[in-house]
Structures are given as structure tokens and as C-alpha cells.
XYZ file of C-alpha atoms in Angstrom:
616
model
C -22.909 -40.121 5.590
C -22.439 -37.506 2.872
C -24.187 -34.174 3.044
C -21.793 -32.094 0.951
C -22.228 -31.339 -2.710
C -18.848 -31.889 -4.288
C -18.286 -30.433 -7.768
C -15.546 -32.086 -9.770
C -12.098 -30.899 -8.802
C -11.169 -30.369 -12.433
C -14.102 -28.136 -13.281
C -13.296 -24.493 -13.701
C -15.943 -22.360 -12.075
C -16.390 -18.859 -13.547
C -15.510 -16.170 -11.048
C -17.887 -13.331 -10.224
C -16.698 -9.824 -10.959
C -14.780 -8.171 -8.147
C -17.006 -6.006 -5.984
C -16.740 -2.323 -6.677
C -14.693 -0.456 -4.128
C -16.486 2.131 -2.083
C -15.134 5.566 -3.031
C -13.483 7.427 -0.195
C -15.409 10.455 1.037
C -13.979 13.833 0.018
C -11.228 14.964 2.355
C -12.223 17.577 4.915
C -9.829 20.562 5.042
C -7.413 19.926 7.943
C -8.084 23.323 9.520
C -11.806 22.603 9.649
C -11.069 19.272 11.323
C -8.858 21.034 13.861
C -11.591 23.544 14.657
C -14.040 20.656 15.039
C -11.878 19.211 17.812
C -11.810 22.600 19.552
C -15.539 23.376 19.130
C -16.828 21.432 22.186
C -14.445 23.467 24.364
C -15.081 26.837 22.735
C -16.460 28.427 25.921
C -13.372 27.616 27.965
C -11.085 28.503 25.072
C -12.846 31.859 24.704
C -12.441 32.514 28.433
C -8.785 31.541 28.115
C -8.377 33.956 25.221
C -10.020 36.737 27.226
C -7.548 36.123 30.053
C -4.681 36.250 27.586
C -6.009 39.466 26.106
C -6.456 40.961 29.580
C -2.844 40.092 30.365
C -1.798 41.566 27.022
C -3.816 44.718 27.704
C -1.995 45.093 31.003
C 1.217 44.881 29.030
C -0.017 47.328 26.389
C -0.785 50.010 28.952
C 2.628 49.762 30.565
C 4.541 51.800 27.896
C 1.985 54.613 28.169
C 2.318 54.622 31.967
C 6.106 54.553 31.564
C 5.855 57.569 29.248
C 3.768 59.338 31.908
C 6.431 58.532 34.518
C 9.163 59.949 32.292
C 7.169 63.095 31.615
C 6.520 63.506 35.350
C 10.209 63.179 36.115
C 11.111 65.769 33.488
C 8.406 68.175 34.729
C 9.238 67.643 38.428
C 5.811 66.215 39.196
C 5.224 63.293 41.617
C 5.384 59.821 40.061
C 4.339 57.614 42.989
C 0.870 56.989 41.574
C 2.053 56.020 38.089
C 4.787 53.807 39.542
C 2.272 51.974 41.762
C -0.051 51.621 38.764
C 2.818 50.198 36.723
C 3.614 47.660 39.472
C -0.043 46.673 39.741
C -0.208 46.105 35.981
C 2.851 43.854 36.133
C 1.400 41.744 38.977
C -2.029 41.602 37.297
C -0.525 40.490 33.993
C 1.464 37.715 35.695
C -1.586 36.474 37.621
C -3.796 36.441 34.539
C -1.113 34.584 32.590
C -0.892 31.873 35.263
C -4.668 31.374 35.378
C -4.851 31.314 31.603
C -2.088 28.686 31.453
C -3.974 26.375 33.851
C -7.254 26.636 31.955
C -5.506 26.098 28.654
C -3.590 23.014 29.792
C -6.700 21.484 31.316
C -8.637 22.024 28.090
C -5.731 20.655 26.098
C -5.779 17.414 28.111
C -9.524 17.099 27.600
C -9.131 17.500 23.853
C -6.472 14.800 23.577
C -8.508 12.505 25.837
C -11.449 12.704 23.441
C -9.254 12.261 20.364
C -7.648 9.160 21.854
C -10.999 7.736 22.939
C -12.355 8.131 19.405
C -9.237 6.593 17.872
C -9.144 3.640 20.271
C -12.856 3.008 19.714
C -12.349 2.810 15.959
C -9.021 0.954 15.984
C -10.415 -1.858 18.143
C -13.354 -2.175 15.723
C -11.385 -2.012 12.472
C -12.294 -4.739 10.047
C -9.896 -7.651 9.909
C -8.672 -6.989 6.325
C -7.715 -3.449 7.375
C -5.852 -4.744 10.431
C -4.096 -7.354 8.306
C -2.574 -4.782 5.983
C -1.504 -2.123 8.508
C 1.350 -2.499 11.019
C 0.033 -2.215 14.599
C 2.919 0.089 15.565
C 1.859 2.655 12.971
C -1.745 2.601 14.206
C -0.602 2.955 17.824
C 1.542 5.999 16.978
C -1.578 7.794 15.759
C -3.082 7.428 19.223
C 0.082 8.552 21.004
C 2.284 11.030 19.126
C -0.142 12.275 16.431
C -2.880 13.011 18.951
C -0.435 15.017 21.086
C 0.356 17.297 18.140
C -3.334 17.828 17.427
C -3.916 18.440 21.148
C -1.466 21.345 21.185
C -2.690 22.797 17.906
C -6.415 22.635 18.759
C -6.008 24.505 22.045
C -2.717 26.253 22.663
C -2.045 26.908 18.982
C -5.444 28.508 18.348
C -5.212 30.635 21.502
C -1.666 31.752 20.675
C -2.603 32.754 17.137
C -5.708 34.630 18.306
C -3.798 36.345 21.099
C -0.951 37.247 18.767
C -3.211 38.758 16.144
C -5.351 40.758 18.592
C -2.375 41.913 20.665
C -0.525 43.054 17.556
C -3.619 44.958 16.415
C -3.905 46.623 19.842
C -0.237 47.533 19.790
C -0.542 48.932 16.265
C -3.423 51.184 17.323
C -1.509 52.577 20.298
C 1.674 52.928 18.239
C -0.378 54.952 15.762
C -1.525 57.165 18.620
C 2.112 57.784 19.567
C 3.393 58.425 16.010
C 1.990 57.384 12.623
C 5.274 57.789 10.754
C 7.151 55.391 13.006
C 4.234 52.978 12.730
C 4.674 52.979 8.950
C 8.369 52.166 9.330
C 7.588 49.285 11.701
C 4.812 47.914 9.477
C 7.068 47.911 6.393
C 9.658 45.768 8.168
C 7.099 43.323 9.618
C 5.248 42.898 6.325
C 8.490 42.034 4.498
C 9.283 39.323 7.062
C 5.668 38.030 7.005
C 5.853 37.430 3.250
C 8.853 35.157 3.775
C 7.037 33.257 6.549
C 4.051 32.620 4.293
C 6.359 30.581 2.080
C 7.980 28.700 4.970
C 5.048 27.750 7.223
C 3.291 25.281 4.840
C 6.543 23.327 4.597
C 6.340 22.661 8.330
C 3.068 20.806 7.827
C 4.558 18.626 5.100
C 7.665 17.909 7.160
C 5.628 16.968 10.235
C 3.424 14.591 8.219
C 6.551 12.822 6.932
C 8.070 12.761 10.422
C 4.941 11.192 11.932
C 4.867 8.524 9.249
C 8.485 7.763 10.096
C 7.622 7.517 13.802
C 4.905 5.037 12.847
C 7.492 3.017 10.919
C 9.666 2.859 14.052
C 6.690 1.567 16.040
C 5.932 -1.003 13.359
C 9.543 -2.239 13.368
C 9.535 -2.615 17.152
C 6.152 -4.324 17.170
C 7.421 -6.804 14.576
C 10.491 -7.633 16.646
C 9.012 -7.656 20.156
C 5.980 -9.626 18.991
C 8.288 -12.465 17.925
C 11.056 -11.980 20.502
C 11.749 -15.682 20.952
C 11.983 -16.256 17.212
C 14.420 -13.347 16.925
C 16.621 -14.643 19.743
C 16.474 -18.273 18.663
C 17.716 -17.331 15.205
C 20.397 -14.925 16.413
C 18.704 -12.104 14.513
C 19.157 -9.358 17.108
C 21.720 -7.585 14.936
C 19.547 -7.689 11.797
C 16.459 -6.539 13.635
C 18.416 -3.759 15.342
C 19.653 -2.640 11.934
C 16.133 -2.779 10.517
C 14.739 -0.700 13.381
C 17.781 1.593 13.121
C 16.900 2.351 9.498
C 13.400 3.365 10.583
C 14.855 5.519 13.368
C 17.240 7.134 10.888
C 14.295 7.924 8.627
C 12.433 9.512 11.535
C 15.581 11.478 12.420
C 15.951 12.864 8.905
C 12.271 13.741 8.690
C 12.419 15.391 12.111
C 15.480 17.416 11.085
C 13.663 18.717 8.040
C 10.839 20.007 10.218
C 13.285 21.375 12.784
C 15.072 23.411 10.104
C 11.865 25.144 9.094
C 10.857 25.777 12.710
C 14.277 27.240 13.424
C 14.050 29.448 10.327
C 10.663 30.755 11.479
C 12.078 31.584 14.914
C 15.024 33.396 13.326
C 12.693 35.409 11.103
C 10.456 36.387 14.022
C 13.476 37.493 16.074
C 15.020 39.361 13.148
C 11.748 41.141 12.428
C 11.660 42.722 15.890
C 15.342 43.644 15.846
C 15.042 45.111 12.358
C 11.958 47.084 13.375
C 13.750 48.360 16.505
C 16.770 49.528 14.528
C 14.618 51.183 11.868
C 12.502 53.002 14.476
C 15.596 53.977 16.441
C 17.221 55.454 13.330
C 14.187 57.283 12.024
C 12.942 58.284 15.475
C 16.379 59.508 16.534
C 16.495 61.736 13.502
C 13.039 63.113 14.334
C 14.073 63.797 17.953
C 17.224 65.552 16.721
C 15.079 67.640 14.375
C 12.797 68.572 17.277
C 9.688 67.088 15.680
C 9.366 64.240 18.220
C 9.715 64.229 21.987
C 12.256 61.836 23.467
C 9.599 60.366 25.807
C 7.402 59.558 22.790
C 10.316 57.789 21.087
C 11.006 55.776 24.241
C 7.323 54.845 24.511
C 7.265 53.797 20.864
C 10.428 51.708 21.311
C 8.792 50.034 24.313
C 5.892 49.112 22.050
C 8.348 47.667 19.528
C 9.870 45.545 22.292
C 6.366 44.659 23.419
C 5.646 43.372 19.902
C 8.253 40.650 20.425
C 5.844 38.757 22.667
C 2.702 38.767 20.460
C 4.777 38.240 17.311
C 6.499 35.287 18.982
C 3.113 34.022 20.129
C 1.713 34.351 16.612
C 4.673 32.617 14.991
C 4.769 29.809 17.587
C 1.013 29.360 17.263
C 1.201 29.186 13.476
C 4.034 26.647 13.697
C 1.997 24.612 16.168
C -1.024 24.782 13.872
C 1.020 23.554 10.928
C 2.338 20.657 12.992
C -1.190 19.819 14.123
C -2.525 20.030 10.572
C 0.177 17.582 9.486
C -0.947 15.103 12.168
C -4.661 15.669 11.493
C -4.348 13.944 8.125
C -3.101 10.706 9.726
C -5.818 10.787 12.360
C -8.480 11.429 9.732
C -7.251 8.374 7.831
C -8.387 6.267 10.782
C -11.812 7.927 10.596
C -12.151 6.688 7.007
C -10.950 3.129 7.657
C -13.834 0.626 7.522
C -14.990 -0.557 10.940
C -17.361 -3.209 12.211
C -20.225 -1.067 13.439
C -22.405 -3.945 14.623
C -20.209 -5.585 17.274
C -21.379 -3.737 20.381
C -23.923 -5.995 22.053
C -26.064 -4.011 24.548
C -27.058 -7.134 26.443
C -25.722 -8.211 29.806
C -22.244 -9.825 30.022
C -22.085 -13.402 28.839
C -22.684 -16.129 31.386
C -22.056 -19.837 31.021
C -25.599 -20.886 30.212
C -26.725 -23.803 28.144
C -26.966 -23.024 24.447
C -30.562 -22.975 23.144
C -29.705 -25.640 20.581
C -27.152 -27.044 18.179
C -27.974 -25.440 14.818
C -26.953 -26.773 11.417
C -24.322 -24.799 9.487
C -24.519 -24.569 5.722
C -22.189 -23.214 3.030
C -23.922 -22.475 -0.272
C -21.676 -21.867 -3.291
C -19.333 -19.640 -1.274
C -16.537 -17.876 -3.167
C -13.778 -15.732 -1.728
C -10.419 -14.267 -2.738
C -7.822 -12.392 -0.732
C -6.708 -9.154 -2.442
C -4.075 -9.787 -5.087
C -4.224 -13.575 -4.713
C -5.822 -16.502 -6.486
C -9.301 -17.531 -5.304
C -9.200 -19.202 -1.878
C -12.726 -20.656 -2.157
C -14.193 -21.452 -5.578
C -17.788 -22.403 -4.885
C -17.830 -24.287 -1.577
C -21.067 -26.068 -0.683
C -21.668 -28.459 2.210
C -23.883 -28.837 5.279
C -22.926 -29.566 8.888
C -25.939 -31.159 10.620
C -26.766 -29.719 14.027
C -25.264 -31.461 17.026
C -22.617 -33.316 15.021
C -18.875 -33.153 14.497
C -17.584 -32.268 11.046
C -13.870 -32.254 10.265
C -12.284 -30.234 7.458
C -9.168 -31.861 6.054
C -6.934 -31.252 3.085
C -3.528 -29.988 2.117
C -2.338 -26.563 3.324
C -3.944 -23.748 1.371
C -7.114 -25.687 0.596
C -9.284 -23.000 2.250
C -10.048 -24.508 5.656
C -9.078 -21.567 7.884
C -10.591 -19.155 5.359
C -13.976 -20.797 5.902
C -13.660 -20.227 9.647
C -12.864 -16.555 8.998
C -15.940 -16.203 6.771
C -18.117 -18.049 9.266
C -17.310 -15.402 11.900
C -17.580 -12.553 9.384
C -13.938 -11.542 9.746
C -14.169 -11.415 5.950
C -17.211 -11.318 3.675
C -17.650 -13.789 0.795
C -17.622 -12.456 -2.755
C -20.759 -14.503 -3.406
C -22.793 -17.312 -1.919
C -24.339 -17.706 1.514
C -23.322 -19.059 4.895
C -26.300 -20.089 7.030
C -26.617 -20.923 10.710
C -29.913 -22.537 11.625
C -31.231 -21.572 8.188
C -30.435 -17.852 8.556
C -27.910 -16.124 6.293
C -25.299 -14.722 8.676
C -24.876 -11.683 6.400
C -28.294 -10.547 7.637
C -27.263 -10.797 11.307
C -25.167 -8.320 13.312
C -21.620 -9.516 13.805
C -22.174 -9.392 17.552
C -24.983 -11.954 17.199
C -22.985 -14.222 14.882
C -19.946 -14.236 17.170
C -22.054 -14.632 20.309
C -23.275 -17.959 18.950
C -19.804 -19.179 17.961
C -16.734 -20.053 20.036
C -13.437 -20.155 18.163
C -10.149 -21.768 19.176
C -7.433 -20.415 16.907
C -4.500 -22.435 15.669
C -2.024 -20.280 17.625
C -4.227 -20.390 20.752
C -3.472 -16.791 21.797
C -3.661 -15.984 25.488
C -4.241 -12.467 26.813
C -1.921 -10.862 29.360
C -3.454 -11.200 32.829
C -4.336 -14.108 35.080
C -5.571 -17.569 34.162
C -8.973 -16.603 35.563
C -9.044 -13.434 33.452
C -8.506 -15.555 30.355
C -11.159 -18.081 31.291
C -13.747 -15.390 31.972
C -12.753 -13.363 28.901
C -15.640 -14.736 26.854
C -17.997 -15.624 29.714
C -17.695 -12.882 32.302
C -20.645 -14.207 34.287
C -19.405 -17.795 34.567
C -19.734 -19.390 37.997
C -16.916 -21.044 39.934
C -18.571 -24.417 39.338
C -18.588 -23.848 35.572
C -14.888 -22.937 35.649
C -14.045 -26.007 37.712
C -15.880 -28.196 35.197
C -14.008 -26.891 32.121
C -10.706 -27.125 33.992
C -11.435 -30.779 34.669
C -12.449 -31.455 31.066
C -9.269 -29.873 29.700
C -7.060 -31.370 32.440
C -5.972 -27.932 33.587
C -7.128 -28.650 37.132
C -3.871 -30.431 37.983
C -1.880 -27.446 36.686
C -3.944 -25.018 38.761
C -3.444 -27.146 41.878
C 0.338 -26.953 41.442
C 0.444 -23.179 41.091
C 0.865 -21.164 44.344
C -1.601 -18.497 43.151
C -3.958 -20.915 41.428
C -6.350 -19.182 39.044
C -4.808 -15.822 39.927
C -1.466 -16.801 38.394
C -0.222 -14.267 35.854
C 0.392 -15.774 32.411
C 2.643 -12.966 31.128
C 2.502 -11.139 27.815
C 0.797 -13.401 25.257
C 0.910 -16.251 27.787
C 4.698 -16.678 27.689
C 4.812 -18.367 31.120
C 2.666 -21.248 29.826
C 3.765 -24.068 27.562
C 2.273 -24.419 24.100
C 0.029 -27.269 25.245
C -1.111 -25.325 28.330
C -1.998 -22.308 26.187
C -3.926 -24.579 23.854
C -5.877 -26.193 26.684
C -6.588 -22.780 28.217
C -7.957 -21.535 24.891
C -10.168 -24.618 24.591
C -11.393 -24.214 28.187
C -12.220 -20.575 27.449
C -14.270 -21.646 24.419
C -16.090 -24.450 26.244
C -16.958 -22.107 29.114
C -19.101 -20.070 26.713
C -21.247 -23.118 25.931
C -21.655 -21.947 22.330
C -24.080 -23.117 19.693
C -21.211 -23.656 17.232
C -17.658 -24.596 18.265
C -14.809 -24.020 15.800
C -11.500 -25.762 16.483
C -8.548 -24.913 14.230
C -5.852 -27.525 14.898
C -6.874 -27.274 18.550
C -4.916 -30.367 19.640
C -1.770 -29.828 17.566
C 0.466 -29.150 20.577
C -0.954 -31.784 22.923
C 0.540 -35.123 23.844
C -1.425 -38.313 23.228
C -2.877 -38.448 26.749
C -4.122 -34.864 26.748
C -5.303 -35.219 23.166
C -7.569 -38.111 24.177
C -8.907 -36.062 27.074
C -9.635 -33.118 24.806
C -11.361 -35.326 22.291
C -13.588 -36.598 25.060
C -14.322 -32.982 26.042
C -15.183 -32.146 22.437
C -17.413 -35.231 22.259
C -19.272 -33.973 25.319
C -19.522 -30.470 23.831
C -20.934 -31.942 20.607
C -23.932 -33.198 22.582
C -25.096 -29.610 23.030
C -23.468 -27.737 20.112
C -22.342 -28.164 16.531
C -18.587 -28.792 16.217
C -16.492 -27.992 13.155
C -12.809 -28.724 13.393
C -9.766 -28.415 11.187
C -7.172 -31.126 11.497
C -4.016 -32.161 9.712
C -3.531 -34.993 12.200
C -6.277 -37.346 11.050
C -6.101 -39.449 14.210
C -8.055 -36.684 15.934
C -11.013 -36.827 13.510
C -11.490 -40.472 12.569
C -14.546 -40.596 14.822
C -16.152 -37.454 13.350
C -19.682 -37.767 12.024
C -18.564 -36.215 8.755
C -15.209 -35.448 7.156
C -15.073 -32.900 4.321
C -12.011 -33.158 2.056
C -10.956 -29.869 0.468
C -8.599 -29.279 -2.431
C -7.774 -25.966 -4.160
C -10.791 -24.174 -2.707
C -13.299 -26.863 -3.684
C -15.039 -29.699 -1.846
C -13.432 -32.844 -3.199
C -15.337 -35.435 -1.160
C -17.297 -35.884 2.057
C -18.207 -38.811 4.267
C -17.053 -40.807 7.258
C -13.480 -41.919 7.746
C -14.241 -45.445 6.529
C -16.168 -44.185 3.494
C -13.411 -41.801 2.446
C -10.670 -44.412 2.848
C -12.548 -46.505 0.308
C -13.764 -43.743 -2.025
C -11.225 -40.892 -2.136
C -7.605 -41.216 -3.267
C -6.358 -38.024 -1.613
C -7.865 -38.882 1.758
C -6.518 -42.434 1.544
C -3.025 -41.038 0.835
C -3.288 -38.674 3.822
C -4.457 -41.503 6.085
C -1.750 -43.836 4.808
C 0.988 -41.241 5.373
C -0.152 -40.985 8.997
C -0.252 -44.784 9.454
C -4.037 -44.894 9.738
C -4.368 -47.169 6.717
C -2.292 -50.271 5.964
C -0.711 -50.930 2.614
C -3.713 -53.053 1.754
C -6.025 -50.102 2.511
C -7.097 -51.736 5.756
C -8.409 -49.195 8.250
C -6.220 -49.256 11.373
C -7.506 -46.007 12.878
C -8.255 -47.792 16.140
C -4.496 -47.588 16.767
C -4.552 -43.799 16.507
C -4.576 -43.308 20.249
C -1.367 -45.255 20.719
C 1.489 -42.759 21.330
C 4.082 -42.831 18.579
């Protein structure tokens, strides 16, 4: 039986032009992005700012009350009232500061919660090509460390800057009331220091952006090592991997030091500005008091205001530093917002249950072409049809394009041209959720999720009944394993299923796929790690599944596919030949060589595939 159209392997097929890349949207100014994060909480942030300002006002009044106390002492008047007022202002300021701190921290946590929710939502839905080219550790660091910097900047940083500016303005007004000349001296010193800070602060943003990228590199290095821990240990590569991660840590250290230097310089400048202002006012004011043009109590009050300025100036500087750090992290978070996502994977329907598929649809590839970025074409005009309710095997040398076709069939990637049809419908016109709902896929690595065996079985069919689970366990011969385990289905499989053998993971992945009762079942080397006995059992299970769904399988071990209804031979991204095992042994040289190398064909080209089930 031959249903594939097979162009000659030697024919060169012209390639379509590469699709034009979608231009990235213009970058939004980081400060506007930061304000966007704060906008939903503006009412609480405004209330927080009012509390801060009330506490600052209580502090602003204190020097004037202190001046009144000093004047009362010099005039011999009673000072009990002013002293009590001063004490009340101190207590009030402390209470308002505590309440403001609670509101601010609560709002800060809400901001970071929303940022992380948005990031996680997008990261889980990133398109496969984007996930393939970005280290997971770097993406994770954007959810953890970058979001924390934005959290502080969008709440505490904005409040600190606003409080600093308004408190400084209030202090300046009252200092002007006390003495305009001394105010001019103070302003001259502060303006000189501010000009230096204007040059330093932007460098903090740049340093933080570099530091966060370095932190992401550390995460990527660890993810690479921990994700292949057994490979690392088996090859004695702990030292090399430690050195590799150490280089990333050293890079993060250097980048962090650069930012720390600028932050320290800003703190020095803010401290120096207050001390310089104090000394200037003390010198000029002392001269005025000596000349009799300024009362000593007024000088003391003014000096108290200079000391008071230390707090709002520190608040302003710390807030600006925090904003610069947040603006540096905003850029990395915004990158995630511009990464392409699959926006059609959220199926609003009820959770999947193990129900009979409505039918076994045919699957058709029509002149499908595809290339991975920077590589030669993987598929160069593939065309063939898989009749509904049959088994079709894809065979060929490594790199022929077999797994790529599975990726296109599930819309992990999109073809450059051509069509892939299920039941006559181009899957490009269907939501990805609908395409993947109809397909069950058993990957070559047979990944298992951390959790229990039952969690993994129900992962794709959350509404499956106990009877359905028992049936797939029997088909995949996992029932004997479950019976031996003390916790049965509730046995934890460990991270990535490390407590299971390779064959057990493979059977669990197949059971998970069968439990969905899909319309199309894709098996990528699904029996590669099974012994002969379990392989026969799985083939029987696949034969039963083929009665109600369409099965497409990839196999290098031809003994597993000799009974397939159709075998498609691929070479260099083209369909070389198609037919049954017997037909291909007679008609195709490459297939005959593959079968002969696996002892399925005698030297005289006699088909001996009936011996395939004999363990070797």
C-alpha cells in the first residue's frame, strides 16, 4: 500500500523565501513602564505618601517648637506646653511612620505578585523556538530577582522620591521663614552636590542591568548542570562544571561591584552634602550672630532644619537609586513581554476525561517545507497521507526530518510553506489547544513530571476514572510495578522521574498518552528502552489503540514496525519511498539495507521479520 507521493531524492526543490521577521514594537520608556506597574495601586500609594508627609510635617514643626522652647527659657516663661507638644509630635511621627511602612510593604508585595503572575503566564506559553534559544535559568531569574527590584522601585522608590522632594520643599520654605541668607548658602551647597549625582545615577541603571544579566547566566549554568546531574557525575565533570558556574558567579560579582561602587558614591555625596551645608551655615550664621544681626535661637532652629534635611535628602537619594535599579530590571522584564507566545492554548472547556475519541482521522502532509534558523532545510517538500485508523511508521537515517514532522504536527513550529491536515482541515486554521487536544505525543526521552505516578497518569486526562487507569496500566504492564510499590499509585517518582528506570518512564509516558484516548497518537521511539517482552506488550497496546485512533510512529528499530500498515522512508528531508515492509524490502535499497543491518532480511533478501520478536 503506497499513499505517499515521493519526489526523486536527487531533485533539488527551490526553497521559498524566508518569511519576513515581525519588527519589534518600539520600546516603552522604562519609567513609564514602572509607573504602569504602580498605577493599579495608586490610591494606596497616595495614602502611604500622605502618611509619610504627615510624619515629615511632624518633624518639620519640631525645630520651630524647639526654637519656642529656647526663647521661653531665655525669657523665663513656662515651657511645659511646648515640651508636651514636642513630645506629642515625636510620638505622632513614629506612629505614622510605622503605619506607612505596613501599607507600603503590603502594596509592594501585591505589585511583585502581579508582575510574577504576568511573567509566569507568558513564560509557560512562550513559543517553542523561543524556549529553545533561551536558557531556562535566565528566564527564571527574571521572575525572581528582576521582579524584586521592580517591586521596590514601583512602590517604595516612588514614595521615597515623592516624600523626599515634598519634604525638602517644605523644609526650604520654613528655612526661608527663619533666614533667607542662610537658605541661599544651604541651596548653593546642595545644588553643587546634585549636579554630581545627576551624572552618577544613570550609571546605576546600566550597572544593575549588567548585574541582572550575570545573575541570569548563573541560573543558566546551574540549570545546565543540575538538569543533567547524572551525566555530570558519570563523566567526572564536577570540577569543570563548578569552574564554568564559577566563571558566571565571578561575572555577577564584578557586575554587582560596579553597581555597588556607584551606590556607595551616591551615599557619600548625600552625606557630604548635609555636612557641607551644616558647616557653611554654622560659619555664616555664627558670623551673623556675632555681628548681632541674627538671634542665636534662630541659628539653632536653622541648624535643626539642616539636620532635618538629612532624612528627606537620604530618602530622595535612596529612592532615586532604587528607581535606577528598578529601571535596569524593567528592561529585562519587558523583553519577556515582547517574546512571542502561543495565545491560543487556553482551552475553556472542562478538564479532559478518558472518553472515546470521535473517530480516527486521516493525517496529510502537503508539500511541507521547514528550516531551523541558521541550518539547512530539515524538510524539503514532504508529501504523504496517513489513512485514518491505521499505523504509519516513519523510518530513515538520523536527521532525515522525522521528529521535525512531529513538532510541526503539534504546531511547536510552523512550516515555511505547505499544509498539514487532520481530517481534511489545515491545522494552521485551528487553535493550538484544539490541535493538541486531538493528539497524544510520547516523546523520545519520555519525560516524567515530579509528583506521584497517579499525577503523571492524570496529567493529560484529569477526569479519567479508576477503571480507565487500571486498563492502561494493564496494557503497558505497569500494573505489576504498582502492585509491588508500598504506596501504589501515590508513589513519588522524584524530579524528572529519577526513581523510575528508563523502561518504566517510557511505559508511564505511553500509559499517559493512551489514557487520553486521542484521535492521533504520535510515538517517537516509544519502545527504545524496553526489553523484548515489554516491547511485544506495548506493540499489542498500540495495535489496540490503532483500532480507535490514527497512529504515527518513529522507529530506528525496524522490528517494531514491520507490521505497520504503511512505512514511509525519509532521506534528507524528502520522502524516498512508502509501502509495507515486504514492498519496501523488494523496492527500496535504503530500506533493504536498514532491514538487513538489523537482521530482518537475509543475504538473499528473504524477509525474516517474523523472527523480530525473538530476544537477541
